[in-house]
Structures are given as C-alpha cells and as structure tokens.
Amino acid sequence: MIEVKNLVKQYGEFRAVNDISFTIEEGKIYGFLGPNGAGKSTTMNMITGYLSPTSGTVRVNGYDIADEAKSQIGYLPEIPPVYPDMTPQEYLTFAGELKKVPKKELKAEVERVMELTGISHMRNRLIKNLSKGYRQRVGFSCALLGNPKIIILDEPTVGLDPRQIIEIRSLIQSLRENHTVILSSHILSEVSAVCDNILIISKGRLVASDTAENLS
C-alpha cells in the first residue's frame, strides 16, 4: 500500500528525519508514536507530499508521491486548515471542488462526510462559532472527501475533552472497513486504543515497529 524507503529530511545541519523505512499494509490502522519534536509530523508531511524529502522515496500503490499518488490520500493536519467565516457546508463544497469531486456527485459527497463525522446539524453555523471538537470534525470531513484509500491524521484528538476523544476514536476505528489509516500521537494510550500496529519514532529515527500487545 505505502512503501517508505530511506526517507531523510534535512534542515541545514539539523536532520529532522533520519533514514526511515517502513511499509504500510492495506486495511489497517497505524500509529506513529513519539515525543513532540521526534519527527512524526515531518514524516507524515512527506508521505502526503506536503514536504519534499531531502532523499529517499515514498510510493503509494506503486506510484511515487510526487506523481499520481496524492489523490489517494486524505490528510488532517494537527491544526485543521478551515476557513472560519464559512459554514461547514460551504467549506466542504469548496474543498470538494478543489479535490475535483465530480460536480454531479459533490452535493451527495458533502452530505456523506458530514453524516459520517456527525456535523450535519452544524452545517449552517459559521466555523468560527464551533467548538474545537466540531472544528476538528470539519477538518476530518475534508480529509474524507472523495473517499481516498488512505487517511492520515496528525494528532487528531489533541486539545479535545474526554467525550470528544472517545467519539473521534470511534470514528477512526469505523474507517478501517474502507480505508487504511495512519495517525500520530505522543500518548501511548491514544495509539494503543485504536491502532493495529505502532511505529515508534525518536530523534528522527524509527526505533520500533510492532503490534501494541508486543510492544507493551
């Protein structure tokens, strides 16, 4: 599904990601675990194509991420890139157009992702008036638009209250049937609760990769 080989990201003399290699299999939930500054977000940004690696390759279903693979990935950054003066429905329609969802399918697709993430009843509120949890759901909806095969989530529950965390975890687990999911966190219990496999990153290196049970 995803093959990462010898991935490196260098900023001057600082090496944020240091020769990381791993494979992601289809239909599973993977967790990137590590302290803040370990290189998780940088790695995820290179997998999505938001950042170019200094060296190494990322291939999705055989395609290089710089070529045709980006359309197969939905991405939720740690801070959702939503427009506060739009409503969720307006924003998702706009995002769907950017993602080139066919015009005749766009309205139904926006309805599908709003229903899936539980924001249908908030469709006409301005995003700036939504709670952090609902803004996170709007960003989650955007990642799901177009039904990409791979969903990448950077710290998807950070700053949420316990009830919202449980709801987001449940949503992530429900995606397993139709998507491969990668999420990052610096909290062990977070990734253990939802992930099939955990990759531990420290100081830019991959130091362990196994199931939660084996790692514990």
PDB file of C-alpha atoms in Angstrom:
ATOM      1  CA  MET A   1       0.000   0.000   0.000  1.00  0.00           C
ATOM      2  CA  ILE A   2       2.633   2.556   1.151  1.00  0.00           C
ATOM      3  CA  GLU A   3       6.353   1.903   0.892  1.00  0.00           C
ATOM      4  CA  VAL A   4       8.741   4.359   2.545  1.00  0.00           C
ATOM      5  CA  LYS A   5      12.435   3.850   1.789  1.00  0.00           C
ATOM      6  CA  ASN A   6      15.415   5.600   3.380  1.00  0.00           C
ATOM      7  CA  LEU A   7      13.457   8.811   3.985  1.00  0.00           C
ATOM      8  CA  VAL A   8      15.557  11.807   5.073  1.00  0.00           C
ATOM      9  CA  LYS A   9      14.621  15.435   5.775  1.00  0.00           C
ATOM     10  CA  GLN A  10      17.461  17.836   6.451  1.00  0.00           C
ATOM     11  CA  TYR A  11      17.157  21.469   7.588  1.00  0.00           C
ATOM     12  CA  GLY A  12      20.651  22.920   7.381  1.00  0.00           C
ATOM     13  CA  GLU A  13      22.701  20.877   9.838  1.00  0.00           C
ATOM     14  CA  PHE A  14      19.606  19.521  11.612  1.00  0.00           C
ATOM     15  CA  ARG A  15      18.264  16.144  10.424  1.00  0.00           C
ATOM     16  CA  ALA A  16      14.556  16.025  11.365  1.00  0.00           C
ATOM     17  CA  VAL A  17      14.002  12.592   9.785  1.00  0.00           C
ATOM     18  CA  ASN A  18      16.949  10.225   9.608  1.00  0.00           C
ATOM     19  CA  ASP A  19      16.830   7.326   7.126  1.00  0.00           C
ATOM     20  CA  ILE A  20      13.363   5.958   7.960  1.00  0.00           C
ATOM     21  CA  SER A  21      11.979   2.906   6.119  1.00  0.00           C
ATOM     22  CA  PHE A  22       8.694   1.036   6.660  1.00  0.00           C
ATOM     23  CA  THR A  23       5.715  -0.488   4.857  1.00  0.00           C
ATOM     24  CA  ILE A  24       2.021   0.215   5.480  1.00  0.00           C
ATOM     25  CA  GLU A  25      -0.435  -2.585   4.660  1.00  0.00           C
ATOM     26  CA  GLU A  26      -3.957  -2.035   3.362  1.00  0.00           C
ATOM     27  CA  GLY A  27      -6.957  -2.053   5.711  1.00  0.00           C
ATOM     28  CA  LYS A  28      -5.124  -1.447   8.981  1.00  0.00           C
ATOM     29  CA  ILE A  29      -4.741   1.438  11.424  1.00  0.00           C
ATOM     30  CA  TYR A  30      -1.159   2.503  12.110  1.00  0.00           C
ATOM     31  CA  GLY A  31       0.069   4.801  14.855  1.00  0.00           C
ATOM     32  CA  PHE A  32       3.171   6.985  14.832  1.00  0.00           C
ATOM     33  CA  LEU A  33       4.220   7.304  18.467  1.00  0.00           C
ATOM     34  CA  GLY A  34       6.908   9.590  19.812  1.00  0.00           C
ATOM     35  CA  PRO A  35       7.548  12.735  21.857  1.00  0.00           C
ATOM     36  CA  ASN A  36       6.972  16.183  20.418  1.00  0.00           C
ATOM     37  CA  GLY A  37       9.797  17.009  18.014  1.00  0.00           C
ATOM     38  CA  ALA A  38      10.552  13.352  17.243  1.00  0.00           C
ATOM     39  CA  GLY A  39       9.877  13.750  13.506  1.00  0.00           C
ATOM     40  CA  LYS A  40       6.330  12.355  13.299  1.00  0.00           C
ATOM     41  CA  SER A  41       4.704  15.336  11.603  1.00  0.00           C
ATOM     42  CA  THR A  42       7.635  15.812   9.238  1.00  0.00           C
ATOM     43  CA  THR A  43       7.389  12.166   8.177  1.00  0.00           C
ATOM     44  CA  MET A  44       3.622  12.442   7.657  1.00  0.00           C
ATOM     45  CA  ASN A  45       4.041  15.623   5.626  1.00  0.00           C
ATOM     46  CA  MET A  46       6.463  13.828   3.311  1.00  0.00           C
ATOM     47  CA  ILE A  47       4.105  10.856   2.955  1.00  0.00           C
ATOM     48  CA  THR A  48       1.299  13.216   1.911  1.00  0.00           C
ATOM     49  CA  GLY A  49       3.505  15.179  -0.469  1.00  0.00           C
ATOM     50  CA  TYR A  50       3.253  18.435   1.512  1.00  0.00           C
ATOM     51  CA  LEU A  51       7.033  18.305   2.054  1.00  0.00           C
ATOM     52  CA  SER A  52       9.674  17.055  -0.351  1.00  0.00           C
ATOM     53  CA  PRO A  53      12.241  14.703   1.190  1.00  0.00           C
ATOM     54  CA  THR A  54      15.921  15.555   1.117  1.00  0.00           C
ATOM     55  CA  SER A  55      16.435  11.976  -0.027  1.00  0.00           C
ATOM     56  CA  GLY A  56      14.528   8.692  -0.079  1.00  0.00           C
ATOM     57  CA  THR A  57      11.214   7.714  -1.661  1.00  0.00           C
ATOM     58  CA  VAL A  58       7.527   7.353  -0.820  1.00  0.00           C
ATOM     59  CA  ARG A  59       5.428   5.137  -3.072  1.00  0.00           C
ATOM     60  CA  VAL A  60       1.669   4.550  -2.825  1.00  0.00           C
ATOM     61  CA  ASN A  61       0.344   1.528  -4.720  1.00  0.00           C
ATOM     62  CA  GLY A  62       3.470   1.669  -6.852  1.00  0.00           C
ATOM     63  CA  TYR A  63       3.195   5.385  -7.669  1.00  0.00           C
ATOM     64  CA  ASP A  64       5.679   7.963  -6.449  1.00  0.00           C
ATOM     65  CA  ILE A  65       4.072  10.522  -4.129  1.00  0.00           C
ATOM     66  CA  ALA A  66       5.298  13.292  -6.443  1.00  0.00           C
ATOM     67  CA  ASP A  67       3.290  11.865  -9.342  1.00  0.00           C
ATOM     68  CA  GLU A  68      -0.198  10.343  -9.148  1.00  0.00           C
ATOM     69  CA  ALA A  69      -0.430   9.173  -5.543  1.00  0.00           C
ATOM     70  CA  LYS A  70      -1.691  12.341  -3.811  1.00  0.00           C
ATOM     71  CA  SER A  71      -5.294  11.787  -4.947  1.00  0.00           C
ATOM     72  CA  GLN A  72      -5.351   8.563  -2.912  1.00  0.00           C
ATOM     73  CA  ILE A  73      -4.624  10.378   0.382  1.00  0.00           C
ATOM     74  CA  GLY A  74      -6.859  12.392   2.712  1.00  0.00           C
ATOM     75  CA  TYR A  75      -4.934  14.459   5.266  1.00  0.00           C
ATOM     76  CA  LEU A  76      -5.936  16.108   8.550  1.00  0.00           C
ATOM     77  CA  PRO A  77      -3.112  18.311   9.923  1.00  0.00           C
ATOM     78  CA  GLU A  78      -2.811  18.964  13.656  1.00  0.00           C
ATOM     79  CA  ILE A  79      -4.469  22.363  13.103  1.00  0.00           C
ATOM     80  CA  PRO A  80      -7.325  21.870  10.585  1.00  0.00           C
ATOM     81  CA  PRO A  81      -6.955  24.367   7.694  1.00  0.00           C
ATOM     82  CA  VAL A  82     -10.585  25.529   7.825  1.00  0.00           C
ATOM     83  CA  TYR A  83     -11.944  28.974   6.883  1.00  0.00           C
ATOM     84  CA  PRO A  84     -13.651  30.432   9.981  1.00  0.00           C
ATOM     85  CA  ASP A  85     -16.026  32.717   8.059  1.00  0.00           C
ATOM     86  CA  MET A  86     -17.521  29.811   6.090  1.00  0.00           C
ATOM     87  CA  THR A  87     -20.099  27.310   7.257  1.00  0.00           C
ATOM     88  CA  PRO A  88     -19.137  23.610   7.231  1.00  0.00           C
ATOM     89  CA  GLN A  89     -21.313  23.029   4.161  1.00  0.00           C
ATOM     90  CA  GLU A  90     -19.754  25.950   2.286  1.00  0.00           C
ATOM     91  CA  TYR A  91     -16.224  24.938   3.235  1.00  0.00           C
ATOM     92  CA  LEU A  92     -16.677  21.274   2.306  1.00  0.00           C
ATOM     93  CA  THR A  93     -18.273  22.206  -1.023  1.00  0.00           C
ATOM     94  CA  PHE A  94     -15.306  24.485  -1.749  1.00  0.00           C
ATOM     95  CA  ALA A  95     -12.818  21.781  -0.687  1.00  0.00           C
ATOM     96  CA  GLY A  96     -14.632  19.196  -2.817  1.00  0.00           C
ATOM     97  CA  GLU A  97     -14.272  21.427  -5.862  1.00  0.00           C
ATOM     98  CA  LEU A  98     -10.536  21.775  -5.180  1.00  0.00           C
ATOM     99  CA  LYS A  99     -10.301  17.990  -4.871  1.00  0.00           C
ATOM    100  CA  LYS A 100     -12.076  17.691  -8.230  1.00  0.00           C
ATOM    101  CA  VAL A 101     -15.004  15.679  -6.923  1.00  0.00           C
ATOM    102  CA  PRO A 102     -17.340  15.421  -9.962  1.00  0.00           C
ATOM    103  CA  LYS A 103     -19.875  18.256  -9.857  1.00  0.00           C
ATOM    104  CA  LYS A 104     -22.894  15.946 -10.108  1.00  0.00           C
ATOM    105  CA  GLU A 105     -21.613  13.949  -7.098  1.00  0.00           C
ATOM    106  CA  LEU A 106     -20.417  16.855  -4.947  1.00  0.00           C
ATOM    107  CA  LYS A 107     -23.613  17.595  -3.008  1.00  0.00           C
ATOM    108  CA  ALA A 108     -24.124  13.927  -2.092  1.00  0.00           C
ATOM    109  CA  GLU A 109     -20.447  13.555  -1.156  1.00  0.00           C
ATOM    110  CA  VAL A 110     -20.597  16.568   1.183  1.00  0.00           C
ATOM    111  CA  GLU A 111     -23.724  15.097   2.792  1.00  0.00           C
ATOM    112  CA  ARG A 112     -21.987  11.720   3.180  1.00  0.00           C
ATOM    113  CA  VAL A 113     -18.934  13.051   5.025  1.00  0.00           C
ATOM    114  CA  MET A 114     -20.987  15.386   7.234  1.00  0.00           C
ATOM    115  CA  GLU A 115     -23.205  12.479   8.248  1.00  0.00           C
ATOM    116  CA  LEU A 116     -20.173  10.241   8.849  1.00  0.00           C
ATOM    117  CA  THR A 117     -18.485  12.765  11.146  1.00  0.00           C
ATOM    118  CA  GLY A 118     -21.689  13.873  12.902  1.00  0.00           C
ATOM    119  CA  ILE A 119     -21.744  17.528  11.832  1.00  0.00           C
ATOM    120  CA  SER A 120     -24.885  17.584   9.661  1.00  0.00           C
ATOM    121  CA  HIS A 121     -26.792  19.582  12.285  1.00  0.00           C
ATOM    122  CA  MET A 122     -23.988  22.185  12.307  1.00  0.00           C
ATOM    123  CA  ARG A 123     -23.931  22.638   8.534  1.00  0.00           C
ATOM    124  CA  ASN A 124     -25.112  26.278   8.552  1.00  0.00           C
ATOM    125  CA  ARG A 125     -23.165  27.614  11.541  1.00  0.00           C
ATOM    126  CA  LEU A 126     -20.033  29.668  10.940  1.00  0.00           C
ATOM    127  CA  ILE A 127     -16.955  27.570  11.641  1.00  0.00           C
ATOM    128  CA  LYS A 128     -15.557  30.299  13.928  1.00  0.00           C
ATOM    129  CA  ASN A 129     -18.554  29.751  16.213  1.00  0.00           C
ATOM    130  CA  LEU A 130     -17.995  25.975  16.510  1.00  0.00           C
ATOM    131  CA  SER A 131     -16.219  24.281  19.413  1.00  0.00           C
ATOM    132  CA  LYS A 132     -12.717  22.909  18.875  1.00  0.00           C
ATOM    133  CA  GLY A 133     -14.177  19.407  18.680  1.00  0.00           C
ATOM    134  CA  TYR A 134     -16.553  20.342  15.879  1.00  0.00           C
ATOM    135  CA  ARG A 135     -13.847  22.280  14.009  1.00  0.00           C
ATOM    136  CA  GLN A 136     -11.775  19.105  14.200  1.00  0.00           C
ATOM    137  CA  ARG A 137     -14.706  17.171  12.730  1.00  0.00           C
ATOM    138  CA  VAL A 138     -14.963  19.656   9.846  1.00  0.00           C
ATOM    139  CA  GLY A 139     -11.283  19.053   9.084  1.00  0.00           C
ATOM    140  CA  PHE A 140     -11.881  15.308   9.379  1.00  0.00           C
ATOM    141  CA  SER A 141     -14.757  15.612   6.905  1.00  0.00           C
ATOM    142  CA  CYS A 142     -12.465  17.396   4.465  1.00  0.00           C
ATOM    143  CA  ALA A 143      -9.926  14.562   4.691  1.00  0.00           C
ATOM    144  CA  LEU A 144     -12.680  12.053   3.837  1.00  0.00           C
ATOM    145  CA  LEU A 145     -13.966  13.955   0.792  1.00  0.00           C
ATOM    146  CA  GLY A 146     -13.550  11.980  -2.397  1.00  0.00           C
ATOM    147  CA  ASN A 147     -13.292   8.706  -0.440  1.00  0.00           C
ATOM    148  CA  PRO A 148      -9.466   8.379  -0.558  1.00  0.00           C
ATOM    149  CA  LYS A 149      -7.974   4.969   0.193  1.00  0.00           C
ATOM    150  CA  ILE A 150      -5.553   6.367   2.791  1.00  0.00           C
ATOM    151  CA  ILE A 151      -6.421   8.701   5.687  1.00  0.00           C
ATOM    152  CA  ILE A 152      -3.559  10.437   7.534  1.00  0.00           C
ATOM    153  CA  LEU A 153      -4.322  12.166  10.839  1.00  0.00           C
ATOM    154  CA  ASP A 154      -1.795  14.302  12.730  1.00  0.00           C
ATOM    155  CA  GLU A 155      -2.611  14.396  16.484  1.00  0.00           C
ATOM    156  CA  PRO A 156      -6.376  14.065  15.769  1.00  0.00           C
ATOM    157  CA  THR A 157      -7.521  14.301  19.411  1.00  0.00           C
ATOM    158  CA  VAL A 158      -5.152  16.958  20.782  1.00  0.00           C
ATOM    159  CA  GLY A 159      -6.995  19.571  22.847  1.00  0.00           C
ATOM    160  CA  LEU A 160     -10.309  17.699  22.875  1.00  0.00           C
ATOM    161  CA  ASP A 161     -12.281  16.855  26.007  1.00  0.00           C
ATOM    162  CA  PRO A 162     -12.653  13.185  27.093  1.00  0.00           C
ATOM    163  CA  ARG A 163     -16.083  12.743  25.466  1.00  0.00           C
ATOM    164  CA  GLN A 164     -14.857  14.183  22.170  1.00  0.00           C
ATOM    165  CA  ILE A 165     -11.769  11.954  22.300  1.00  0.00           C
ATOM    166  CA  ILE A 166     -13.946   8.842  22.650  1.00  0.00           C
ATOM    167  CA  GLU A 167     -16.118   9.955  19.722  1.00  0.00           C
ATOM    168  CA  ILE A 168     -13.118  10.648  17.466  1.00  0.00           C
ATOM    169  CA  ARG A 169     -11.544   7.295  18.393  1.00  0.00           C
ATOM    170  CA  SER A 170     -14.782   5.538  17.474  1.00  0.00           C
ATOM    171  CA  LEU A 171     -14.866   7.371  14.151  1.00  0.00           C
ATOM    172  CA  ILE A 172     -11.265   6.383  13.390  1.00  0.00           C
ATOM    173  CA  GLN A 173     -11.980   2.719  14.148  1.00  0.00           C
ATOM    174  CA  SER A 174     -15.034   2.793  11.859  1.00  0.00           C
ATOM    175  CA  LEU A 175     -12.819   3.817   8.934  1.00  0.00           C
ATOM    176  CA  ARG A 176     -10.931   0.515   8.982  1.00  0.00           C
ATOM    177  CA  GLU A 177     -13.510  -1.203   6.759  1.00  0.00           C
ATOM    178  CA  ASN A 178     -12.866   1.072   3.765  1.00  0.00           C
ATOM    179  CA  HIS A 179      -9.592   2.882   4.439  1.00  0.00           C
ATOM    180  CA  THR A 180      -6.024   2.484   5.604  1.00  0.00           C
ATOM    181  CA  VAL A 181      -5.428   4.945   8.469  1.00  0.00           C
ATOM    182  CA  ILE A 182      -2.207   6.466   9.808  1.00  0.00           C
ATOM    183  CA  LEU A 183      -2.342   8.682  12.901  1.00  0.00           C
ATOM    184  CA  SER A 184       0.292  10.305  15.058  1.00  0.00           C
ATOM    185  CA  SER A 185       0.334  10.901  18.793  1.00  0.00           C
ATOM    186  CA  HIS A 186       2.763  11.388  21.671  1.00  0.00           C
ATOM    187  CA  ILE A 187       0.413   9.465  24.014  1.00  0.00           C
ATOM    188  CA  LEU A 188       0.790   5.663  24.220  1.00  0.00           C
ATOM    189  CA  SER A 189      -2.805   5.073  25.378  1.00  0.00           C
ATOM    190  CA  GLU A 190      -4.046   7.033  22.365  1.00  0.00           C
ATOM    191  CA  VAL A 191      -2.441   4.792  19.754  1.00  0.00           C
ATOM    192  CA  SER A 192      -2.943   1.602  21.782  1.00  0.00           C
ATOM    193  CA  ALA A 193      -6.702   2.247  21.878  1.00  0.00           C
ATOM    194  CA  VAL A 194      -7.218   2.309  18.113  1.00  0.00           C
ATOM    195  CA  CYS A 195      -4.139   1.058  16.233  1.00  0.00           C
ATOM    196  CA  ASP A 196      -3.279  -2.385  14.878  1.00  0.00           C
ATOM    197  CA  ASN A 197       0.408  -1.530  14.562  1.00  0.00           C
ATOM    198  CA  ILE A 198       2.606   1.127  16.196  1.00  0.00           C
ATOM    199  CA  LEU A 199       5.750   2.726  14.804  1.00  0.00           C
ATOM    200  CA  ILE A 200       7.859   4.471  17.459  1.00  0.00           C
ATOM    201  CA  ILE A 201       9.911   7.431  16.232  1.00  0.00           C
ATOM    202  CA  SER A 202      12.625   9.062  18.343  1.00  0.00           C
ATOM    203  CA  LYS A 203      15.035  11.818  17.266  1.00  0.00           C
ATOM    204  CA  GLY A 204      14.104  11.302  13.625  1.00  0.00           C
ATOM    205  CA  ARG A 205      14.710   7.544  13.638  1.00  0.00           C
ATOM    206  CA  LEU A 206      12.326   4.592  13.572  1.00  0.00           C
ATOM    207  CA  VAL A 207      13.276   2.665  16.714  1.00  0.00           C
ATOM    208  CA  ALA A 208      10.475   0.059  16.890  1.00  0.00           C
ATOM    209  CA  SER A 209       7.564  -1.269  14.827  1.00  0.00           C
ATOM    210  CA  ASP A 210       5.140  -3.913  16.099  1.00  0.00           C
ATOM    211  CA  THR A 211       1.655  -4.537  17.437  1.00  0.00           C
ATOM    212  CA  ALA A 212       0.586  -2.746  20.598  1.00  0.00           C
ATOM    213  CA  GLU A 213       0.499  -6.047  22.506  1.00  0.00           C
ATOM    214  CA  ASN A 214       4.054  -6.996  21.551  1.00  0.00           C
ATOM    215  CA  LEU A 215       5.450  -3.549  22.249  1.00  0.00           C
ATOM    216  CA  SER A 216       3.863  -3.414  25.709  1.00  0.00           C
TER     217      SER A 216
END
